[in-house]
Short mmCIF file of C-alpha atoms in Angstrom, two decimals:
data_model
loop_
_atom_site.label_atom_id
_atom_site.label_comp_id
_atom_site.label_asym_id
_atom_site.label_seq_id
_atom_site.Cartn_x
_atom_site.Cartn_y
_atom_site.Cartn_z
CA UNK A 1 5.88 2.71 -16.23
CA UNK A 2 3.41 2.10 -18.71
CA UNK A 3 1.97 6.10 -20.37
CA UNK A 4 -1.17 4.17 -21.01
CA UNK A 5 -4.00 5.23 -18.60
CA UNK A 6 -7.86 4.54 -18.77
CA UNK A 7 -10.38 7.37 -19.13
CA UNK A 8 -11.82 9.24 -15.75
CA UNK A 9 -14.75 7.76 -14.19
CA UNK A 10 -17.09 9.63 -12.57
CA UNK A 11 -17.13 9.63 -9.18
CA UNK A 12 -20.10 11.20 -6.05
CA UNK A 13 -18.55 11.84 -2.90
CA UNK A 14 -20.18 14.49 -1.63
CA UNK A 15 -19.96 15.62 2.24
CA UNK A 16 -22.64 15.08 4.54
CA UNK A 17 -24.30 12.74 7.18
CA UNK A 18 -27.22 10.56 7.24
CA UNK A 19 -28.51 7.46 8.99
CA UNK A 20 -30.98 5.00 7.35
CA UNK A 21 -33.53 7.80 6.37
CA UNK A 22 -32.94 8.26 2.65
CA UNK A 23 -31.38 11.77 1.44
CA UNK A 24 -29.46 13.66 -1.37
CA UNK A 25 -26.32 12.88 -0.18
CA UNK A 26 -24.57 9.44 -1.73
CA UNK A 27 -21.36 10.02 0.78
CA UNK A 28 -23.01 7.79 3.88
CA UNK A 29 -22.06 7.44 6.98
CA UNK A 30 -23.61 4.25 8.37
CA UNK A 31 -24.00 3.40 12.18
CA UNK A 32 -24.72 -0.22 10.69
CA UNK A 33 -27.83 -2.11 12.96
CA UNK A 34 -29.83 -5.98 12.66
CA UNK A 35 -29.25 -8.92 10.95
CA UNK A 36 -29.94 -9.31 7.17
CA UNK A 37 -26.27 -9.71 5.83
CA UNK A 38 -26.63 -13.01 7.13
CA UNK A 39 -28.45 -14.28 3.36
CA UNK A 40 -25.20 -13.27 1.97
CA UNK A 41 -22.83 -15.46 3.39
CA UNK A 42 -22.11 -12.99 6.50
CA UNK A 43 -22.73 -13.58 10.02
CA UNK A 44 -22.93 -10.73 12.52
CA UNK A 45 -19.33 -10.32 12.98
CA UNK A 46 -19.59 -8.22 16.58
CA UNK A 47 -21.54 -6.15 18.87
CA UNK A 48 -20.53 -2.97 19.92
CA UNK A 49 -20.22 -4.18 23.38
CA UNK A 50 -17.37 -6.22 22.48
CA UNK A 51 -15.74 -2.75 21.55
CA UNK A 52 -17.13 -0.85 24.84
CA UNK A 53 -16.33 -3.16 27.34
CA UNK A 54 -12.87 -3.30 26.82
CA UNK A 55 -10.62 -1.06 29.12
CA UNK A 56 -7.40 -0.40 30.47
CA UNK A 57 -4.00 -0.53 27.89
CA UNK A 58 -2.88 -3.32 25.33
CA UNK A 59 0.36 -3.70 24.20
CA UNK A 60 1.06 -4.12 20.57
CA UNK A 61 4.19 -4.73 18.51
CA UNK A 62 5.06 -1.30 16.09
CA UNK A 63 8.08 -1.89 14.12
CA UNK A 64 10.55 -4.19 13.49
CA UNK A 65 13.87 -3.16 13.56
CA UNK A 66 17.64 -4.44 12.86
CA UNK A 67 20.34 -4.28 14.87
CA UNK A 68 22.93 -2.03 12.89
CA UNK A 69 26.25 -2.95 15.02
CA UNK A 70 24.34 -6.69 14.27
CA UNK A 71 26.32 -9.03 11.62
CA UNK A 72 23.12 -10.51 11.47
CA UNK A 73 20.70 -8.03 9.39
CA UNK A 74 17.99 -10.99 8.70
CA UNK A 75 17.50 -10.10 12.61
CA UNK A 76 15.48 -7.62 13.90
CA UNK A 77 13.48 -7.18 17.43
CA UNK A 78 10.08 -6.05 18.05
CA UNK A 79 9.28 -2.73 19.11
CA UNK A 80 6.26 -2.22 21.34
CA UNK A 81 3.92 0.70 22.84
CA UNK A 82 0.91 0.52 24.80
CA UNK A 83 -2.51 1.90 23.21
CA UNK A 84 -5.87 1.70 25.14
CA UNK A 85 -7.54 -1.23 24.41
CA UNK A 86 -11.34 0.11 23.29
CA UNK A 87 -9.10 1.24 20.63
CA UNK A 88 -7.96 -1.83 19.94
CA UNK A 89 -10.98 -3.54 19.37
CA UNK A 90 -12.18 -0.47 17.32
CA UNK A 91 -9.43 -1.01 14.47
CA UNK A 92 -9.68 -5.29 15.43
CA UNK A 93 -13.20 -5.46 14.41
CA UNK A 94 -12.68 -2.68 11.51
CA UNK A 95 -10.05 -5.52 9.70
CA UNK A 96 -12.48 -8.28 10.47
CA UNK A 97 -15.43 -6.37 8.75
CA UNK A 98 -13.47 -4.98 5.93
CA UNK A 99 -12.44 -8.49 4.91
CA UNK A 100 -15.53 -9.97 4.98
CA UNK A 101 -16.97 -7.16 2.34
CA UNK A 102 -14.06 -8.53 0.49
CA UNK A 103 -15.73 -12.12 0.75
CA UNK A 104 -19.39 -11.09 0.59
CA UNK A 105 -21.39 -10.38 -2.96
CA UNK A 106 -22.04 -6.86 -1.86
CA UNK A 107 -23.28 -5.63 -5.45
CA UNK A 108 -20.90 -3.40 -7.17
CA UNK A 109 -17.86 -3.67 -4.55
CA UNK A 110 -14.73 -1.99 -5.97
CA UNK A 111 -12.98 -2.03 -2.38
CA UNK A 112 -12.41 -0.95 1.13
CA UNK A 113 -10.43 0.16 3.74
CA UNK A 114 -9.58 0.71 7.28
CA UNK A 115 -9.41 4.00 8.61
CA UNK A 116 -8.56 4.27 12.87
CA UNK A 117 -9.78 6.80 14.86
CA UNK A 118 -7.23 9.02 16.81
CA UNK A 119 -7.19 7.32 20.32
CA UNK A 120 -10.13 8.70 21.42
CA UNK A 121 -12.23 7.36 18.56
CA UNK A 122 -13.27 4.22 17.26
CA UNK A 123 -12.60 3.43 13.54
CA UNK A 124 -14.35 3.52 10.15
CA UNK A 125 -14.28 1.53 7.00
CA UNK A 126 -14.62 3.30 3.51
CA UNK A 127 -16.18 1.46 0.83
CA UNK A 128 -16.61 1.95 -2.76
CA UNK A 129 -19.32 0.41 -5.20
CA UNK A 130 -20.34 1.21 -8.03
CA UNK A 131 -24.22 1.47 -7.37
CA UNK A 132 -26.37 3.11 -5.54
CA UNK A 133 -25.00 3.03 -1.62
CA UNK A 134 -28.91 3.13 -0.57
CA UNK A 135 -29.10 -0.52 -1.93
CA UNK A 136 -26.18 -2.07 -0.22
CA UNK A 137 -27.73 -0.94 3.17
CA UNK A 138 -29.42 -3.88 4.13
CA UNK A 139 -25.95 -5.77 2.89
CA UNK A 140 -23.70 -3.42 5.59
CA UNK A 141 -26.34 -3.52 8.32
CA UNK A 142 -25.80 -7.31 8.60
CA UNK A 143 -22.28 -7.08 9.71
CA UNK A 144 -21.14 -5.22 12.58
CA UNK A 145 -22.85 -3.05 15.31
CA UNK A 146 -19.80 -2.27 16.05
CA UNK A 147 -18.02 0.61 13.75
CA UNK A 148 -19.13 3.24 11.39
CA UNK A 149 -18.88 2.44 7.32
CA UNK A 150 -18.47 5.04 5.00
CA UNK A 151 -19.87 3.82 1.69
CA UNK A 152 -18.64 6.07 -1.61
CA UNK A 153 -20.37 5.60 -4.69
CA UNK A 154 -18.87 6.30 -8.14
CA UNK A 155 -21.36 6.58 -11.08
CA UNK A 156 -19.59 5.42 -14.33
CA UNK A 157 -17.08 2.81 -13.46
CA UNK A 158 -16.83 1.49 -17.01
CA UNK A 159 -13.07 2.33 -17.41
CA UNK A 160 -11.98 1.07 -14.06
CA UNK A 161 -12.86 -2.60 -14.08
CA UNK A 162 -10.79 -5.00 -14.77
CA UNK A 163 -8.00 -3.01 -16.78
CA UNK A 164 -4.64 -4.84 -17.46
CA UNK A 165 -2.47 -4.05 -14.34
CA UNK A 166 -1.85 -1.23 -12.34
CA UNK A 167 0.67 -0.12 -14.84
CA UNK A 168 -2.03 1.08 -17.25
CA UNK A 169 -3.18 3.58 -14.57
CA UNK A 170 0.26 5.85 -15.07
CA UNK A 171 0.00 8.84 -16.62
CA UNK A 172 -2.19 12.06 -15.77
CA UNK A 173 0.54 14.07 -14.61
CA UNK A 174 2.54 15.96 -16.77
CA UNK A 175 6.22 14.40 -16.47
CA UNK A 176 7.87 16.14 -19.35
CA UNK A 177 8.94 18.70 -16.27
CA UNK A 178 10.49 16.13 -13.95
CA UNK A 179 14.12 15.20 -14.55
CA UNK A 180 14.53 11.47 -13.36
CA UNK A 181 16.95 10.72 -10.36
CA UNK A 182 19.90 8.80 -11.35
CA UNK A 183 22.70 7.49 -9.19
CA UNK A 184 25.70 10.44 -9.46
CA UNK A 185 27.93 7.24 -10.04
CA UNK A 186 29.18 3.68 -8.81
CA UNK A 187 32.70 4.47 -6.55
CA UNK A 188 32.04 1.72 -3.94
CA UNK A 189 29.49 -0.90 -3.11
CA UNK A 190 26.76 1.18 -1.85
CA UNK A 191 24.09 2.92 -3.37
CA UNK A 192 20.83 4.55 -1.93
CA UNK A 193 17.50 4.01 -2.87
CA UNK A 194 14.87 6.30 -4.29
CA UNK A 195 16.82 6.70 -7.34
CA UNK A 196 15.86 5.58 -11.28
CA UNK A 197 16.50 1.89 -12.67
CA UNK A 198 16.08 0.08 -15.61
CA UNK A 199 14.09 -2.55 -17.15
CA UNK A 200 13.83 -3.68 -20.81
CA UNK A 201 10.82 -1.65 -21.14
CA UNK A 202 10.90 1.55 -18.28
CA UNK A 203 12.20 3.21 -16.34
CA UNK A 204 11.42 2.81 -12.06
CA UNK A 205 12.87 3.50 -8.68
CA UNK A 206 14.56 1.68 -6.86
CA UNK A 207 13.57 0.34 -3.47
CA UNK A 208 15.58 -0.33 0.05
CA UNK A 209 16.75 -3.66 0.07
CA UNK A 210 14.60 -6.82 1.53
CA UNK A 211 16.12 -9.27 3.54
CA UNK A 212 15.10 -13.07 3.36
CA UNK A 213 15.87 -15.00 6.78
CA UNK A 214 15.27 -18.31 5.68
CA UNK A 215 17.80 -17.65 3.10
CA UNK A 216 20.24 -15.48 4.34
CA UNK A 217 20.08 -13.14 1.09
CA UNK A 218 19.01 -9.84 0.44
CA UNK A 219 18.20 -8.22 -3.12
CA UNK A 220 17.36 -5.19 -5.18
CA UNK A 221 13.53 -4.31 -5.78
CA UNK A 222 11.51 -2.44 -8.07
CA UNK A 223 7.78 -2.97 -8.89
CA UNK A 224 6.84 -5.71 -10.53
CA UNK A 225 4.96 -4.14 -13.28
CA UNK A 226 8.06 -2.28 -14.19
CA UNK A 227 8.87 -5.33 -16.33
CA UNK A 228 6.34 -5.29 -19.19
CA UNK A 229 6.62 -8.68 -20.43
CA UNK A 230 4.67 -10.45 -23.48
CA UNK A 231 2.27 -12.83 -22.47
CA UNK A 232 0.97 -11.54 -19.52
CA UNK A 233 -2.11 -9.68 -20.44
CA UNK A 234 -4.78 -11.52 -19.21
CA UNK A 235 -3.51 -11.05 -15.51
CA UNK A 236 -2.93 -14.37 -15.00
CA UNK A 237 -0.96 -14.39 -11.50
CA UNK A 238 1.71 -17.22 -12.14
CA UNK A 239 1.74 -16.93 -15.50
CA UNK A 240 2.87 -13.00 -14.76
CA UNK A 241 5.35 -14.30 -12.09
CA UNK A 242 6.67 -16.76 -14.62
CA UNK A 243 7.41 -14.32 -17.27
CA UNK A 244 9.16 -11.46 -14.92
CA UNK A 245 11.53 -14.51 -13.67
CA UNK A 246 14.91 -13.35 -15.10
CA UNK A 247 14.07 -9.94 -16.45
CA UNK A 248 17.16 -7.91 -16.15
CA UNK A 249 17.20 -4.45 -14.08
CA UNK A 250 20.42 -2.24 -14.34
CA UNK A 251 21.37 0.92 -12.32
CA UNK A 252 21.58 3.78 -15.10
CA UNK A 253 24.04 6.82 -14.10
CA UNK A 254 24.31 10.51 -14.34
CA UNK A 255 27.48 9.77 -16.23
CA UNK A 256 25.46 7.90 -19.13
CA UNK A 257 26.66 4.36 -17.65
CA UNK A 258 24.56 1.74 -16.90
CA UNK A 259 25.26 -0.77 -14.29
CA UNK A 260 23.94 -4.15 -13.97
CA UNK A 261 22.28 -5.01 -11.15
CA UNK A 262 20.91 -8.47 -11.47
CA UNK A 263 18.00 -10.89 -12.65
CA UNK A 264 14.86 -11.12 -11.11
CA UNK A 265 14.41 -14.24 -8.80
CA UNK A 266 11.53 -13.65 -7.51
CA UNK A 267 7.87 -11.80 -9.00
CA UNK A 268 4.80 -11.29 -7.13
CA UNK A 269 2.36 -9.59 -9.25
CA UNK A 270 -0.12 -9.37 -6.59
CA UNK A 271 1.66 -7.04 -4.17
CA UNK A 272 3.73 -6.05 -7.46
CA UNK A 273 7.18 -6.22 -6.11
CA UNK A 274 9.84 -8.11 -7.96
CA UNK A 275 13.21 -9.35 -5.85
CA UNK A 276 16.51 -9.35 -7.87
CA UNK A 277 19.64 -11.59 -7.09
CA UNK A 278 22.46 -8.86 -7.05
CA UNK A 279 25.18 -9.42 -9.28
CA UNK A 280 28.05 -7.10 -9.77
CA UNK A 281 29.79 -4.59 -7.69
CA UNK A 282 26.67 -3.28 -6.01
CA UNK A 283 25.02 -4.20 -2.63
CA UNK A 284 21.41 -4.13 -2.44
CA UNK A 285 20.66 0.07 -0.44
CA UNK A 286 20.22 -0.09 3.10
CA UNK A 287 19.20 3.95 2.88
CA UNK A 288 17.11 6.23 1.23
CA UNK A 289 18.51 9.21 -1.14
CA UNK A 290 16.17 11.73 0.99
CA UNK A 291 17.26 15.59 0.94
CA UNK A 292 19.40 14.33 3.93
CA UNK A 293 20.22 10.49 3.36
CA UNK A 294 18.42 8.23 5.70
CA UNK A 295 19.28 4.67 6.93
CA UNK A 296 16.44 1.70 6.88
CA UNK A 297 16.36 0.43 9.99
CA UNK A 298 13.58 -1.63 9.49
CA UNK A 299 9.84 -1.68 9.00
CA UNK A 300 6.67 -0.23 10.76
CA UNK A 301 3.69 -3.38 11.59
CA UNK A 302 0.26 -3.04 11.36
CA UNK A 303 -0.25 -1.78 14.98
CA UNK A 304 2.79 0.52 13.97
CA UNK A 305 1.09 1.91 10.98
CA UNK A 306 -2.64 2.37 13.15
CA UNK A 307 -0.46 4.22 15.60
CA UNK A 308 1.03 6.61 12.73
CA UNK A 309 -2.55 7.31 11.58
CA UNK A 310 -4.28 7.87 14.91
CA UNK A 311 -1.53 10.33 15.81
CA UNK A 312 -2.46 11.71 12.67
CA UNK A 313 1.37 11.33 11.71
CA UNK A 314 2.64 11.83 7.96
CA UNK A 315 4.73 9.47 5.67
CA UNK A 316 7.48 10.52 3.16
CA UNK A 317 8.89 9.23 -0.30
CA UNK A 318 11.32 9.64 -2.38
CA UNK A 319 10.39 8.75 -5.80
CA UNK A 320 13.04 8.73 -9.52
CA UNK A 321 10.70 11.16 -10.87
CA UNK A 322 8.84 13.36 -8.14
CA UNK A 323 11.84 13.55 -5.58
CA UNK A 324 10.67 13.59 -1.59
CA UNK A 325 7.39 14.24 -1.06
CA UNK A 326 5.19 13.75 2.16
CA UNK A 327 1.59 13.02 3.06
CA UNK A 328 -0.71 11.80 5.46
CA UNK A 329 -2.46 8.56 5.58
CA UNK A 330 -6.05 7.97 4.23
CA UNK A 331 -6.30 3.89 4.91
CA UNK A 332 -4.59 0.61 5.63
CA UNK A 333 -5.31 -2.85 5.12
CA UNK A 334 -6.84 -1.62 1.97
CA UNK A 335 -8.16 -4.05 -0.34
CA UNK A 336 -7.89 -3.32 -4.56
CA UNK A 337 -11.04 -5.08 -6.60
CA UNK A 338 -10.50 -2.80 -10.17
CA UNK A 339 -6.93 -3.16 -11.00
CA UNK A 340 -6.56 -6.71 -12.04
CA UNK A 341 -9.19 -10.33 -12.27
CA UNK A 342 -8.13 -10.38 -8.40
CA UNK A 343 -7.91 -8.48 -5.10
CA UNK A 344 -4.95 -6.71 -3.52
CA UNK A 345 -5.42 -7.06 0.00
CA UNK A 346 -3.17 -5.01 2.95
CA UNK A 347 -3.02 -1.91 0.95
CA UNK A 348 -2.07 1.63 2.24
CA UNK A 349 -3.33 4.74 0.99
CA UNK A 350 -1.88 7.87 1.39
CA UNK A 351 -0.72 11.32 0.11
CA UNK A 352 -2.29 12.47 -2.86
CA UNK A 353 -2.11 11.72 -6.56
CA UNK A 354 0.16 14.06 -7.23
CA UNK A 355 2.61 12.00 -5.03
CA UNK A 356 3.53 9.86 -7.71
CA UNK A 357 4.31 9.88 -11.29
CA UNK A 358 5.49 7.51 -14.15
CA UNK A 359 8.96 6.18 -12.86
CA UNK A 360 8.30 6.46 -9.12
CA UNK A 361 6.79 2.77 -8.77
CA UNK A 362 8.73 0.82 -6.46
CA UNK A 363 9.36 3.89 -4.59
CA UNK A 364 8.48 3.44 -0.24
CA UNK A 365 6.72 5.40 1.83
CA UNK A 366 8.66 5.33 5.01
CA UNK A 367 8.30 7.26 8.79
CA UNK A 368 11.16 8.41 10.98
CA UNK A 369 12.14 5.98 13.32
CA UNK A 370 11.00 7.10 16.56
CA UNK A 371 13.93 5.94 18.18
CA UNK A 372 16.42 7.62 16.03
CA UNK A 373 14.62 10.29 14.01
CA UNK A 374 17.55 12.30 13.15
CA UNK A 375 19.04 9.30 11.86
CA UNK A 376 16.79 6.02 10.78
CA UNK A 377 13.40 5.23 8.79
CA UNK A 378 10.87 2.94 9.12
CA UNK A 379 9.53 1.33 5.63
CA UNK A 380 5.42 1.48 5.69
CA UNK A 381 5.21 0.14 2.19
CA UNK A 382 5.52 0.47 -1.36
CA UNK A 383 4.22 3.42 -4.22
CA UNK A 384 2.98 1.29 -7.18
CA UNK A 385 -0.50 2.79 -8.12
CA UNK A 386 -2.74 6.17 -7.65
CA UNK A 387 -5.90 7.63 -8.33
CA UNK A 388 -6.82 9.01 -11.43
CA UNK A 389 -10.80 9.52 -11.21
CA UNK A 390 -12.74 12.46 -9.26
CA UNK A 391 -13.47 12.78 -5.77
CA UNK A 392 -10.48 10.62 -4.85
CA UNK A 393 -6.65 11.40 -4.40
CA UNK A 394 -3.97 9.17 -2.81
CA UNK A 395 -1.14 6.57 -3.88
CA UNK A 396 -1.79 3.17 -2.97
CA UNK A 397 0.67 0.39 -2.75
CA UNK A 398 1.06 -2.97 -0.23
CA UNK A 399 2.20 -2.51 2.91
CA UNK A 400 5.72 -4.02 4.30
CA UNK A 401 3.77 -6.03 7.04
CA UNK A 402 2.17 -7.92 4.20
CA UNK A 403 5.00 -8.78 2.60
CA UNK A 404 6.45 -10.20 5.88
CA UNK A 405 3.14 -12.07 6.30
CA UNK A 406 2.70 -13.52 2.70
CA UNK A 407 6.41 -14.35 1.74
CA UNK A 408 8.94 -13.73 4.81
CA UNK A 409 11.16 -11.02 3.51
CA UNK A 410 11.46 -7.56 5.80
CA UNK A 411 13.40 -4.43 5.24
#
């Protein structure tokens, strides 16, 4: 990972509770009423009684999960749980809103998320801008009745927008007292993840395998922006996905040897994950090199992930650099305005900054299966990026159901 890093913004976000009336406090929590968002492209999304007159239980599809006596690992089955349904429509409506700030010219947007409620309550979405929150009021109070938004205001974004990649975010932490993670050595075909590899440029870690079913393949991955390439510093997206095409990454050892792994096949900078074609003795890892080893046995959804967070359940990591950590969840569907000339969109945030550190991008933040949690994880997503300004601390990085969604793989 790149050492560069840009300069600490300032950033308000102060505790405290107000409605419409103005105050001293810039951390707002707004119960969001009429219609004026409508001038800006938005319609009134929903009414709270869309969220209040739902009852009963809905049933909703957690994780994904493969079959390990299976032959077939590009198989998996749905798991499912029932959650009550006002809660449902709580964290529906939340997504719907939260993308449509994403697609409105709310001045000063930087990004938002979704944040459910335990079951009990209904759920929030936390926005940033970089103006005064009083005067995107009228903006917010055209969209949804329906949910609470939290709007967080940081004063001096000049070093934020628009830098070149996530990669120029690392640094902050001192790493000249972490020791990176390598393999202990290549004696058969399997190797876990969570441990250091190599590109031309950095070092990374090394993520559980993906699986591609309309393929029938499954490769190493790392982060995308591991592979500093010429040419791609105007954040052009295929340009980027062009130029990480055929990068090598190799597997270096505690024994000073290096191992090839492959040549990327695949890039895509905008959930920054790059797939590489194995090549060589090595099988893409099907576990995680935890304190006690743990197998993937698949990958949580987006109902899956709502559930972690409303049981106010944590996630774990094993990064090359920073080891296991754990930490709970802040957001999900997250969407990314100030990294890059576009969005990333289903982002999770979680833990705190001091979760990762240079050489622990392409690490995944994973759960223990719930039906074998002695013995089996469930992927959430990936470690790529952090916070590095005031009044702020998590890692962000895209979630697995995204990737599923957008391109077809799964763990």
């Amino acid at each position: 990972m790149s050492e560069e890093r840009g300069e600490k913004p300032n950033a308000r976000r102060e505790s405290g509770r107000t409605g419409f009336t103005d105050g001293v406090d810039r951390r707002e929590f707004l119960r969001t009423v009429g219609s004026v968002g409508c001038a800006y492209g938005v319609a009134r999304l929903v009414g709270i009684d869309d969220v209040l007159s739902a009852s009963g239980e809905v049933e909703v599809v957690t994780a994904l999960v493969r079959d390990d006596d299976s032959s077939d690992p590009w198989a998996v089955e749905e798991r499912t749980t029932d959650v009550p349904a006002r809660w449902y429509e709580s964290v529906e409506k939340a997504i719907e809103v939260n993308e449509a700030l994403a697609r409105t010219s709310v001045p000063g947007y930087l990004g938002s998320a979704v944040v459910p409620g335990d079951y009990d309550e209904g759920a929030t979405v936390s926005v940033g801008v970089s103006v005064d929150a009083s005067s995107v009021r009228d903006i917010l109070s055209g969209i949804t009745d329906a949910i609470s938004i939290e709007v967080e205001e940081f004063d001096d974004v000049s070093d934020i927008g628009r830098i070149d990649g996530i990669g120029e975010f690392d640094g902050g932490t001192d790493t000249s007292t972490y020791e990176p993670r390598f393999a202990e050595g290549v004696t058969n075909a399997q190797i876990a993840s969570g441990v250091a590899c190599e590109t031309s440029s950095s070092l990374a870690t090394l993520a559980p395998a993906l699986y591609d079913p309309e393929e029938g393949g499954s490769y190493f991955v790392t982060a995308s922006h591991a592979f500093d390439v010429e040419g791609t510093e105007n954040g052009d997206r295929q340009r980027i996905a062009d130029a990480v095409r055929d990068e090598q990454l190799s597997l270096p050892t505690q024994g000073d040897e290096s191992v090839e792994l492959g040549t990327v096949r695949f890039g895509h900078p905008v959930q920054d994950v790059a797939l590489v074609d194995p090549v060589g003795p090595l099988s893409p890892p099907q576990s995680i090199d935890a304190p006690e080893p743990i197998p993937v046995r698949g990958q949580l959804t987006k109902y899956g992930l709502a559930d972690v967070i409303a049981r106010g359940e944590s996630l774990e990591k094993v990064g090359a650099m920073s080891g296991h950590t754990t930490g709970d969840v802040e957001g999900m569907e997250a969407i990314t305005c100030f990294t890059d000339p576009f969005c990333r969109r289903g982002q999770i945030r979680w833990g705190s900054e001091m979760d990762l550190v240079d050489g622990d991008s392409g690490s995944v933040s994973y759960y223990p299966d719930p039906g074998a949690p002695d013995d089996g994880a469930l992927i959430a997503g990936f470690n790529n990026a952090r916070t590095w300004w005031p009044g702020q601390s998590y890692v962000w990085g895209v979630a697995a159901y995204r990737i599923t969604a957008e391109h077809g793989y799964h763990f």
